Coordinates of C-alpha atoms in Angstrom, one line a residue:
Chain G
M1 CA 27.1 53.5 -19.9
L2 CA 23.4 53.5 -20.4
G3 CA 23.0 54.4 -16.7
E4 CA 25.2 57.5 -17.4
I5 CA 23.1 58.6 -20.3
I6 CA 20.0 58.1 -18.2
A7 CA 21.4 60.2 -15.4
K8 CA 23.0 63.0 -17.5
G9 CA 21.6 62.9 -21.1
S10 CA 19.0 65.0 -22.9
D11 CA 15.4 63.9 -22.8
N12 CA 15.7 62.2 -26.2
Q13 CA 18.9 60.4 -25.2
R14 CA 17.3 59.4 -22.0
S15 CA 14.3 57.9 -23.4
R16 CA 16.3 56.0 -26.0
A17 CA 18.8 54.8 -23.4
M18 CA 16.0 53.8 -21.2
Q19 CA 14.3 51.8 -23.9
T20 CA 17.6 50.0 -24.7
L21 CA 18.3 49.4 -21.1
S22 CA 14.8 48.3 -20.6
L23 CA 14.9 45.8 -23.5
S24 CA 18.3 44.4 -22.6
E25 CA 17.3 44.2 -18.9
Q26 CA 14.1 42.3 -19.9
A27 CA 16.2 39.4 -21.0
R28 CA 17.8 39.3 -17.5
G29 CA 14.6 40.0 -15.7
Q30 CA 13.2 43.3 -14.8
R31 CA 13.3 42.6 -11.1
R32 CA 17.1 41.9 -11.3
A33 CA 17.7 45.2 -13.0
L34 CA 15.7 47.1 -10.4
T35 CA 17.7 45.4 -7.7
D36 CA 21.0 46.2 -9.3
I37 CA 20.1 49.8 -9.6
S38 CA 18.8 49.9 -6.1
H39 CA 22.1 48.5 -4.9
M40 CA 24.0 51.0 -6.9
L41 CA 21.9 53.8 -5.4
T42 CA 22.5 52.5 -1.9
A43 CA 26.2 52.3 -2.5
M44 CA 26.1 55.9 -3.7
S45 CA 24.2 57.2 -0.7
A46 CA 24.6 55.9 2.9
S47 CA 26.9 52.9 3.4
A48 CA 25.1 49.6 3.7
E49 CA 25.0 48.9 7.4
K50 CA 22.7 46.9 9.7
T51 CA 20.3 48.7 12.0
R52 CA 19.1 46.3 14.7
T53 CA 16.6 47.2 17.4
I54 CA 15.6 44.8 20.2
Y55 CA 12.4 45.3 22.1
D56 CA 11.0 43.6 25.2
A57 CA 7.2 42.9 25.3
R58 CA 7.6 42.0 29.1
E59 CA 5.3 39.0 28.7
G60 CA 2.6 41.1 27.1
T61 CA 1.3 41.3 23.6
T62 CA 1.8 44.9 22.7
L63 CA 4.3 45.3 19.9
P64 CA 7.0 46.3 19.6
G65 CA 7.3 46.8 23.3
T66 CA 10.1 48.6 25.3
L67 CA 13.4 49.3 23.6
V68 CA 16.2 47.3 25.3
R69 CA 19.0 47.3 22.9
K70 CA 19.8 49.3 19.8
E71 CA 22.4 49.0 17.1
G72 CA 25.9 49.5 18.6
D73 CA 24.8 49.0 22.2
P74 CA 26.9 46.6 24.2
P75 CA 25.3 43.3 25.3
V76 CA 22.6 43.5 27.9
A77 CA 21.8 41.3 30.9
D78 CA 19.0 39.5 29.1
P79 CA 20.3 36.5 27.0
A80 CA 17.2 36.5 24.7
A81 CA 17.8 40.1 23.7
N82 CA 21.5 39.4 23.0
E83 CA 20.6 36.3 21.0
A84 CA 18.1 38.2 18.9
Y85 CA 20.7 40.9 18.4
D86 CA 23.5 38.6 17.4
G87 CA 21.3 36.3 15.3
C88 CA 20.0 39.3 13.3
G89 CA 23.6 40.3 12.8
F90 CA 24.7 37.0 11.4
T91 CA 21.7 36.8 9.1
Y92 CA 22.3 40.4 7.8
D93 CA 26.0 39.6 7.3
L94 CA 25.3 36.4 5.4
Y95 CA 22.9 38.1 3.0
K96 CA 25.1 41.1 2.6
N97 CA 28.5 39.4 2.2
F98 CA 27.4 36.5 0.0
F99 CA 24.2 37.6 -1.7
G100 CA 24.8 41.4 -1.9
R101 CA 21.6 42.1 -0.1
N102 CA 21.2 45.1 2.2
S103 CA 18.7 43.9 4.8
L104 CA 15.2 42.5 4.4
D105 CA 14.0 44.9 1.8
G106 CA 17.3 45.2 0.0
N107 CA 17.4 48.8 1.0
G108 CA 18.8 48.8 4.5
M109 CA 15.5 48.6 6.4
H110 CA 15.6 48.5 10.2
I111 CA 15.5 45.0 11.6
D112 CA 13.2 44.9 14.6
S113 CA 12.8 42.0 17.1
T114 CA 10.6 41.7 20.2
V115 CA 11.5 39.1 22.9
H116 CA 9.5 37.9 25.9
Y117 CA 6.2 38.0 23.9
Q118 CA 3.4 36.7 26.1
K119 CA 3.8 34.2 28.9
G120 CA 4.3 30.5 28.1
Y121 CA 4.4 31.4 24.4
D122 CA 5.9 28.4 22.6
N123 CA 6.5 30.1 19.3
A124 CA 8.3 32.7 17.2
F125 CA 6.8 34.5 14.2
W126 CA 7.2 37.2 11.6
D127 CA 4.3 39.7 11.7
G128 CA 4.9 41.4 8.3
K129 CA 7.1 44.0 9.8
Q130 CA 9.2 42.5 12.6
M131 CA 10.2 39.3 14.4
V132 CA 8.5 38.2 17.6
Y133 CA 9.9 35.6 20.0
G134 CA 8.3 33.7 22.9
D135 CA 10.0 32.2 25.9
G136 CA 8.7 28.7 25.4
D137 CA 7.2 26.8 28.4
E138 CA 8.8 28.8 31.2
D139 CA 5.4 29.0 32.9
L140 CA 5.1 25.2 33.2
P141 CA 6.7 23.0 35.9
E142 CA 10.1 21.9 34.7
A143 CA 9.0 18.3 34.1
Q144 CA 6.4 19.5 31.7
R145 CA 8.4 21.9 29.7
L146 CA 8.9 21.0 26.0
F147 CA 10.3 24.3 24.6
N148 CA 13.1 26.6 25.5
R149 CA 13.1 30.3 24.5
F150 CA 12.9 30.7 20.7
T151 CA 16.0 32.9 20.3
I152 CA 18.1 30.0 21.5
S153 CA 19.0 28.7 17.9
V154 CA 20.4 31.1 15.4
D155 CA 18.6 29.3 12.5
I156 CA 15.3 30.2 14.0
I157 CA 16.3 33.9 13.8
G158 CA 17.5 33.4 10.2
H159 CA 14.2 31.5 9.4
E160 CA 12.1 34.4 10.7
L161 CA 14.2 37.1 8.9
T162 CA 14.0 35.2 5.7
H163 CA 10.2 35.3 5.9
G164 CA 10.7 39.1 5.6
I165 CA 12.9 38.8 2.6
T166 CA 10.5 36.4 0.9
Q167 CA 7.7 38.9 1.5
Y168 CA 9.8 41.6 -0.4
E169 CA 10.8 39.2 -3.1
A170 CA 8.9 36.2 -4.4
N171 CA 6.2 36.7 -1.8
L172 CA 5.3 33.0 -2.0
A173 CA 1.7 32.7 -0.9
Y174 CA 1.5 31.1 2.6
F175 CA -0.6 28.0 1.9
A176 CA -0.2 24.7 0.1
Q177 CA 2.9 24.2 -2.1
S178 CA 3.8 27.8 -2.5
G179 CA 3.6 28.1 1.3
A180 CA 5.7 25.0 1.8
L181 CA 8.2 26.6 -0.6
N182 CA 8.1 29.8 1.5
E183 CA 8.7 27.7 4.6
S184 CA 11.5 25.9 2.9
M185 CA 13.3 29.1 1.9
S186 CA 13.2 30.1 5.6
D187 CA 14.7 26.8 6.7
V188 CA 17.3 26.8 3.9
F189 CA 18.6 30.3 4.7
G190 CA 18.2 29.8 8.4
S191 CA 20.4 26.7 8.1
L192 CA 22.9 28.7 6.0
V193 CA 23.1 31.3 8.7
K194 CA 23.9 28.6 11.3
Q195 CA 26.5 27.0 9.0
Y196 CA 28.0 30.4 8.2
Q197 CA 28.2 31.2 12.0
R198 CA 29.9 27.9 12.7
G199 CA 32.1 27.9 9.6
Q200 CA 30.8 24.6 8.5
S201 CA 30.8 23.0 5.0
A202 CA 27.7 21.2 3.7
A203 CA 29.3 17.9 4.7
E204 CA 30.0 19.1 8.2
A205 CA 26.6 20.7 8.9
D206 CA 23.9 18.8 10.8
W207 CA 21.1 20.2 8.7
I208 CA 18.8 20.2 11.7
I209 CA 16.5 23.2 12.2
G210 CA 15.9 24.4 15.7
E211 CA 18.5 22.3 17.5
G212 CA 18.4 23.2 21.2
L213 CA 14.9 24.4 21.1
F214 CA 13.5 21.3 22.8
T215 CA 14.1 20.7 26.4
S216 CA 15.7 17.5 27.6
N217 CA 12.1 16.2 28.2
V218 CA 11.6 15.7 24.5
K219 CA 12.9 12.8 22.5
G220 CA 14.3 14.6 19.5
V221 CA 17.3 16.4 18.0
G222 CA 15.4 19.5 16.7
I223 CA 12.2 20.6 15.0
R224 CA 13.1 19.5 11.4
S225 CA 15.8 17.7 9.5
M226 CA 16.7 18.7 6.0
K227 CA 19.0 15.8 5.7
A228 CA 16.3 13.2 6.8
P229 CA 12.8 14.7 6.9
G230 CA 10.6 12.9 9.4
T231 CA 13.3 11.9 11.8
A232 CA 13.9 15.0 13.9
Y233 CA 11.7 13.8 16.8
D234 CA 9.6 10.9 17.9
D235 CA 8.2 11.7 21.3
P236 CA 5.3 10.3 23.4
V237 CA 3.9 13.7 24.2
I238 CA 4.4 15.7 21.0
G239 CA 4.3 12.8 18.5
K240 CA 6.5 12.1 15.5
D241 CA 8.0 14.5 13.0
P242 CA 5.4 14.5 10.2
Q243 CA 7.6 15.7 7.4
P244 CA 7.8 13.9 4.1
G245 CA 11.0 13.8 2.1
H246 CA 9.5 12.8 -1.2
M247 CA 6.6 13.9 -3.4
K248 CA 5.0 10.5 -3.0
D249 CA 4.5 11.2 0.7
Y250 CA 3.2 14.8 0.1
V251 CA 0.7 15.5 2.9
S252 CA -2.7 16.8 1.9
T253 CA -4.2 18.5 4.9
T254 CA -6.2 21.6 5.9
Q255 CA -4.1 22.0 9.0
D256 CA -1.2 24.4 9.1
N257 CA -2.3 26.4 6.1
G258 CA -2.3 23.2 4.0
G259 CA 0.8 21.7 5.7
V260 CA 3.3 24.5 5.0
H261 CA 5.6 23.4 7.8
I262 CA 5.1 19.7 6.9
N263 CA 5.6 19.6 3.1
S264 CA 8.6 22.0 3.4
G265 CA 10.6 18.8 4.0
I266 CA 10.5 18.1 0.3
P267 CA 12.2 21.2 -1.0
N268 CA 14.4 21.3 2.1
H269 CA 15.8 17.9 1.2
A270 CA 16.3 18.9 -2.4
F271 CA 18.5 21.8 -1.3
Y272 CA 20.4 19.5 1.1
V273 CA 21.2 17.0 -1.7
A274 CA 22.2 19.7 -4.1
A275 CA 24.5 21.4 -1.6
L276 CA 26.1 18.2 -0.5
E277 CA 26.6 17.1 -4.1
I278 CA 28.3 20.4 -5.0
G279 CA 30.5 20.3 -1.9
G280 CA 32.2 23.2 -0.1
N281 CA 30.2 25.7 1.8
A282 CA 26.5 25.4 1.1
W283 CA 25.9 29.2 0.9
E284 CA 28.5 29.7 -1.9
K285 CA 26.9 27.9 -4.9
A286 CA 23.6 26.1 -3.9
G287 CA 22.7 29.1 -1.7
Q288 CA 23.4 31.5 -4.6
V289 CA 21.1 29.6 -6.9
W290 CA 18.3 29.5 -4.3
Y291 CA 18.8 33.1 -3.4
I292 CA 18.5 34.2 -7.1
A293 CA 15.4 32.0 -7.5
L294 CA 13.9 33.8 -4.5
R295 CA 14.8 37.2 -5.6
D296 CA 14.3 37.1 -9.4
N297 CA 12.5 34.0 -10.6
L298 CA 9.9 32.8 -8.2
K299 CA 6.5 34.4 -7.7
G300 CA 3.5 34.2 -5.4
T301 CA 2.0 31.1 -6.9
S302 CA 5.2 29.2 -7.6
D303 CA 5.1 25.5 -6.7
F304 CA 7.7 22.9 -6.2
Q305 CA 8.0 22.1 -9.9
D306 CA 8.5 25.8 -10.6
A307 CA 11.3 25.9 -8.0
A308 CA 12.9 22.9 -9.6
N309 CA 12.8 24.4 -13.0
Q310 CA 14.0 27.8 -12.0
T311 CA 16.9 26.7 -9.8
F312 CA 17.9 24.3 -12.7
L313 CA 17.7 27.3 -15.1
I314 CA 19.7 29.6 -12.8
A315 CA 22.4 27.0 -12.1
G316 CA 22.8 26.6 -15.9
Q317 CA 23.0 30.4 -16.3
K318 CA 25.6 30.8 -13.5
F319 CA 27.7 27.7 -13.8
G320 CA 27.0 26.5 -17.3
V321 CA 24.5 24.1 -18.9
G322 CA 25.5 20.6 -18.0
S323 CA 27.9 21.8 -15.2
L324 CA 28.4 19.9 -12.0
E325 CA 26.4 22.5 -10.2
Q326 CA 23.4 22.3 -12.5
K327 CA 23.5 18.5 -12.4
A328 CA 23.6 18.7 -8.6
V329 CA 20.5 20.9 -8.6
A330 CA 18.7 18.4 -10.9
K331 CA 19.8 15.5 -8.6
G332 CA 18.5 17.3 -5.5
W333 CA 15.0 17.6 -7.0
A334 CA 15.1 14.1 -8.5
E335 CA 15.8 12.7 -5.1
V336 CA 12.5 14.1 -3.9
G337 CA 10.6 12.9 -6.9
I338 CA 10.6 16.1 -9.1
T339 CA 12.2 16.2 -12.5
A340 CA 13.6 19.7 -13.2
V341 CA 12.8 20.7 -16.8
S342 CA 14.3 23.4 -19.0
V343 CA 12.1 26.4 -19.2
P344 CA 12.4 29.5 -21.2
V345 CA 13.6 32.7 -19.4
T346 CA 10.4 34.4 -18.4
P347 CA 10.2 38.0 -19.6
P348 CA 9.1 40.4 -16.9
V349 CA 5.6 41.9 -17.1
T350 CA 5.7 45.1 -19.1
N351 CA 2.6 47.2 -19.3
G352 CA 3.5 50.0 -21.6
G353 CA 5.5 52.2 -19.3
S354 CA 4.0 51.6 -16.0
G355 CA 6.3 48.8 -14.9
C356 CA 8.6 48.6 -12.0
L357 CA 11.7 49.9 -13.8
T358 CA 9.7 52.9 -15.2
A359 CA 8.4 53.7 -11.8
V360 CA 11.9 53.9 -10.4
F361 CA 13.1 56.2 -13.1
R362 CA 10.0 58.3 -12.7
G363 CA 10.6 58.5 -9.0
L364 CA 14.2 59.6 -9.6
G365 CA 12.9 62.4 -11.8
L366 CA 14.5 60.8 -14.9
L367 CA 11.3 60.7 -16.9
R368 CA 9.2 63.5 -18.1
N369 CA 5.5 63.1 -17.5
G370 CA 4.2 60.1 -19.4
Chain A
M1 CA -21.0 19.7 26.4
R2 CA -17.7 18.9 24.8
I3 CA -15.1 21.4 23.5
H4 CA -12.6 20.2 20.9
F5 CA -9.5 22.5 20.7
E6 CA -6.9 22.2 18.0
R7 CA -3.8 24.4 17.4
T8 CA -1.7 24.0 14.3
G9 CA 1.0 25.9 12.5
G10 CA 3.5 28.0 14.4
F11 CA 7.3 27.8 13.7
A12 CA 7.4 24.2 14.8
G13 CA 4.4 23.3 12.7
M14 CA 3.0 20.9 15.3
S15 CA -0.5 19.9 16.0
M16 CA -1.9 20.0 19.5
A17 CA -5.4 18.7 20.0
T18 CA -7.5 18.2 23.1
T19 CA -11.1 17.4 23.8
F20 CA -12.6 18.7 27.0
D21 CA -15.8 17.2 28.4
L22 CA -17.2 19.9 30.7
D23 CA -18.8 17.3 33.0
D24 CA -15.3 16.0 33.7
L25 CA -13.6 19.4 34.4
P26 CA -13.2 21.0 37.8
E27 CA -16.2 23.2 38.4
D28 CA -14.4 26.5 38.2
E29 CA -12.8 25.7 34.9
A30 CA -16.1 24.5 33.5
D31 CA -17.9 27.6 34.7
H32 CA -15.2 29.9 33.3
L33 CA -15.5 28.2 29.9
K34 CA -19.3 28.4 29.9
S35 CA -19.3 32.1 30.7
L36 CA -16.8 32.8 28.0
L37 CA -18.9 30.9 25.5
D38 CA -22.0 32.8 26.6
D39 CA -20.4 36.2 26.3
L40 CA -19.1 35.2 22.8
D41 CA -22.4 34.1 21.3
F42 CA -20.4 31.3 19.9
D43 CA -23.3 30.0 17.8
D44 CA -23.3 33.3 15.9
L45 CA -19.7 33.4 15.0
P46 CA -18.7 32.7 11.4
E47 CA -17.1 29.4 10.6
K48 CA -13.9 30.9 9.4
I49 CA -12.3 34.1 10.8
V50 CA -9.2 34.6 8.8
S51 CA -7.4 37.8 7.8
S52 CA -5.6 38.6 4.6
P53 CA -2.3 36.8 4.7
S54 CA 0.6 38.6 6.1
G55 CA 3.3 37.3 8.3
A56 CA 4.3 33.7 8.9
D57 CA 4.6 31.1 11.6
R58 CA 1.5 32.2 13.4
F59 CA -0.8 29.7 15.0
S60 CA -4.2 28.5 13.5
Y61 CA -7.0 27.3 15.8
T62 CA -10.1 25.3 15.5
I63 CA -12.6 25.3 18.3
A64 CA -15.6 22.9 18.0
I65 CA -18.5 22.8 20.4
E66 CA -20.6 19.6 20.7
N67 CA -23.8 19.8 22.7
K68 CA -27.4 18.7 22.4
K69 CA -27.9 21.2 19.6
G70 CA -25.2 19.6 17.5
R71 CA -21.7 20.6 16.5
R72 CA -20.4 24.0 15.7
A73 CA -16.8 24.8 14.7
V74 CA -14.9 28.0 14.3
E75 CA -11.5 28.3 12.6
T76 CA -9.3 31.3 13.2
T77 CA -5.7 32.5 13.5
D78 CA -3.6 34.5 15.9
S79 CA -3.7 37.5 13.6
A80 CA -7.4 37.3 12.7
A81 CA -9.1 36.3 16.0
P82 CA -11.3 39.1 17.3
E83 CA -10.6 40.3 20.9
K84 CA -13.6 38.6 22.3
L85 CA -12.5 35.2 21.0
R86 CA -9.0 35.7 22.3
G87 CA -10.0 35.0 25.9
L88 CA -11.5 31.6 25.0
I89 CA -8.4 30.7 22.8
N90 CA -6.0 31.7 25.5
L91 CA -7.8 29.6 28.1
L92 CA -8.2 26.5 25.9
N93 CA -4.5 26.9 24.8
Q94 CA -3.4 27.0 28.4
M95 CA -5.6 24.1 29.4
S96 CA -4.2 22.0 26.5
R97 CA -0.6 22.9 27.2
T98 CA -0.9 22.0 30.9
R99 CA -2.7 18.7 30.2
R100 CA -0.2 17.6 27.6
M101 CA 1.6 14.7 29.3

């Protein structure tokens, strides 16, 4: 109703309605209100559909490269291009169907991927605007190859896309604990994409990240294990999986931006425990809680304790204080050495009419000057 | 002269570290490295070359040179490394990957 008044009322009515909406929305989080309105607008305008584009860097480094497959095109000869296309599709669908999110920015942005980046590039990354995938060790003799192409596991694709979502939402700073949390979000939702694709419950899932990425030359099951951090690989050439699964084993290092891929094992394991405890499909309840935390509650400097407190809060809000779900979230964090504590709902930042919500209304022409 | 090359980060978050003693390398490789270092004015590079954070799962590198003058190290990332440093990074990366056995 307030939305109606804002859209169609007089100036006076508008400003009063906006004030009321503003104040009531503050209790639920300004960001959430902005998102809801954004979704409403999207639903009113073009229908929410994915727009995927796959490019080929042809072993060079110029991005995005040559267009090889666009949305709606049939499969091409190149498996990497098809894997990137399909993986983006599964990721988009998970976020849209279960979390009501229309692409990375929540507003249907194009999803761009480049495959065949460089030669012998044993990596995949998110560059701030798109995903980029290497082919692994294709340039080395077979006996020396450690990595396959990086589109080979759908959770890697989900992981990279989630970096984009994190950038638009909590924007967790990519170093130390907030960075490890950023990494963990990508592993959590990457794993959920894989579980969703396979139709697996939390109990059925393997909770391994990057299964299939290693060649048979490597002694390992994957890159990381959310179920048992530190056990994914133990190999004479690449060494042992360095991930901790508990705060007492937190790794202080200057490598890897302060160990963001290492200490992510701790929040990863917390999610695994919570999801397993709740039961059913991990994306339905545990995934919901983590998604809301990423979208509404966490911010750039959030650390593990913040994540524990906010997921605990959200689980209480969604499922009830003292509910099985909230207890499962608390148990997940407790198992990694963090006690979730009750925190007050954080009011959004309001700076006298120049906040997010106001900017949207101004942009829509619903505000006069001011 | 010894060159210590370390690569961390990336999607897999692994650490790859190799130390090359130029006296032990094949002549052409040693010469190639020396000429890259000369072109670079390695001694004049800042210790840390990092850009404002955007993106994720990129590699970070540390290149340390030890010679009679002492030890000098430069830290950088894939997104921040200047063009002239890229040649050295690519070569050291390739040498490290092929020797990893």
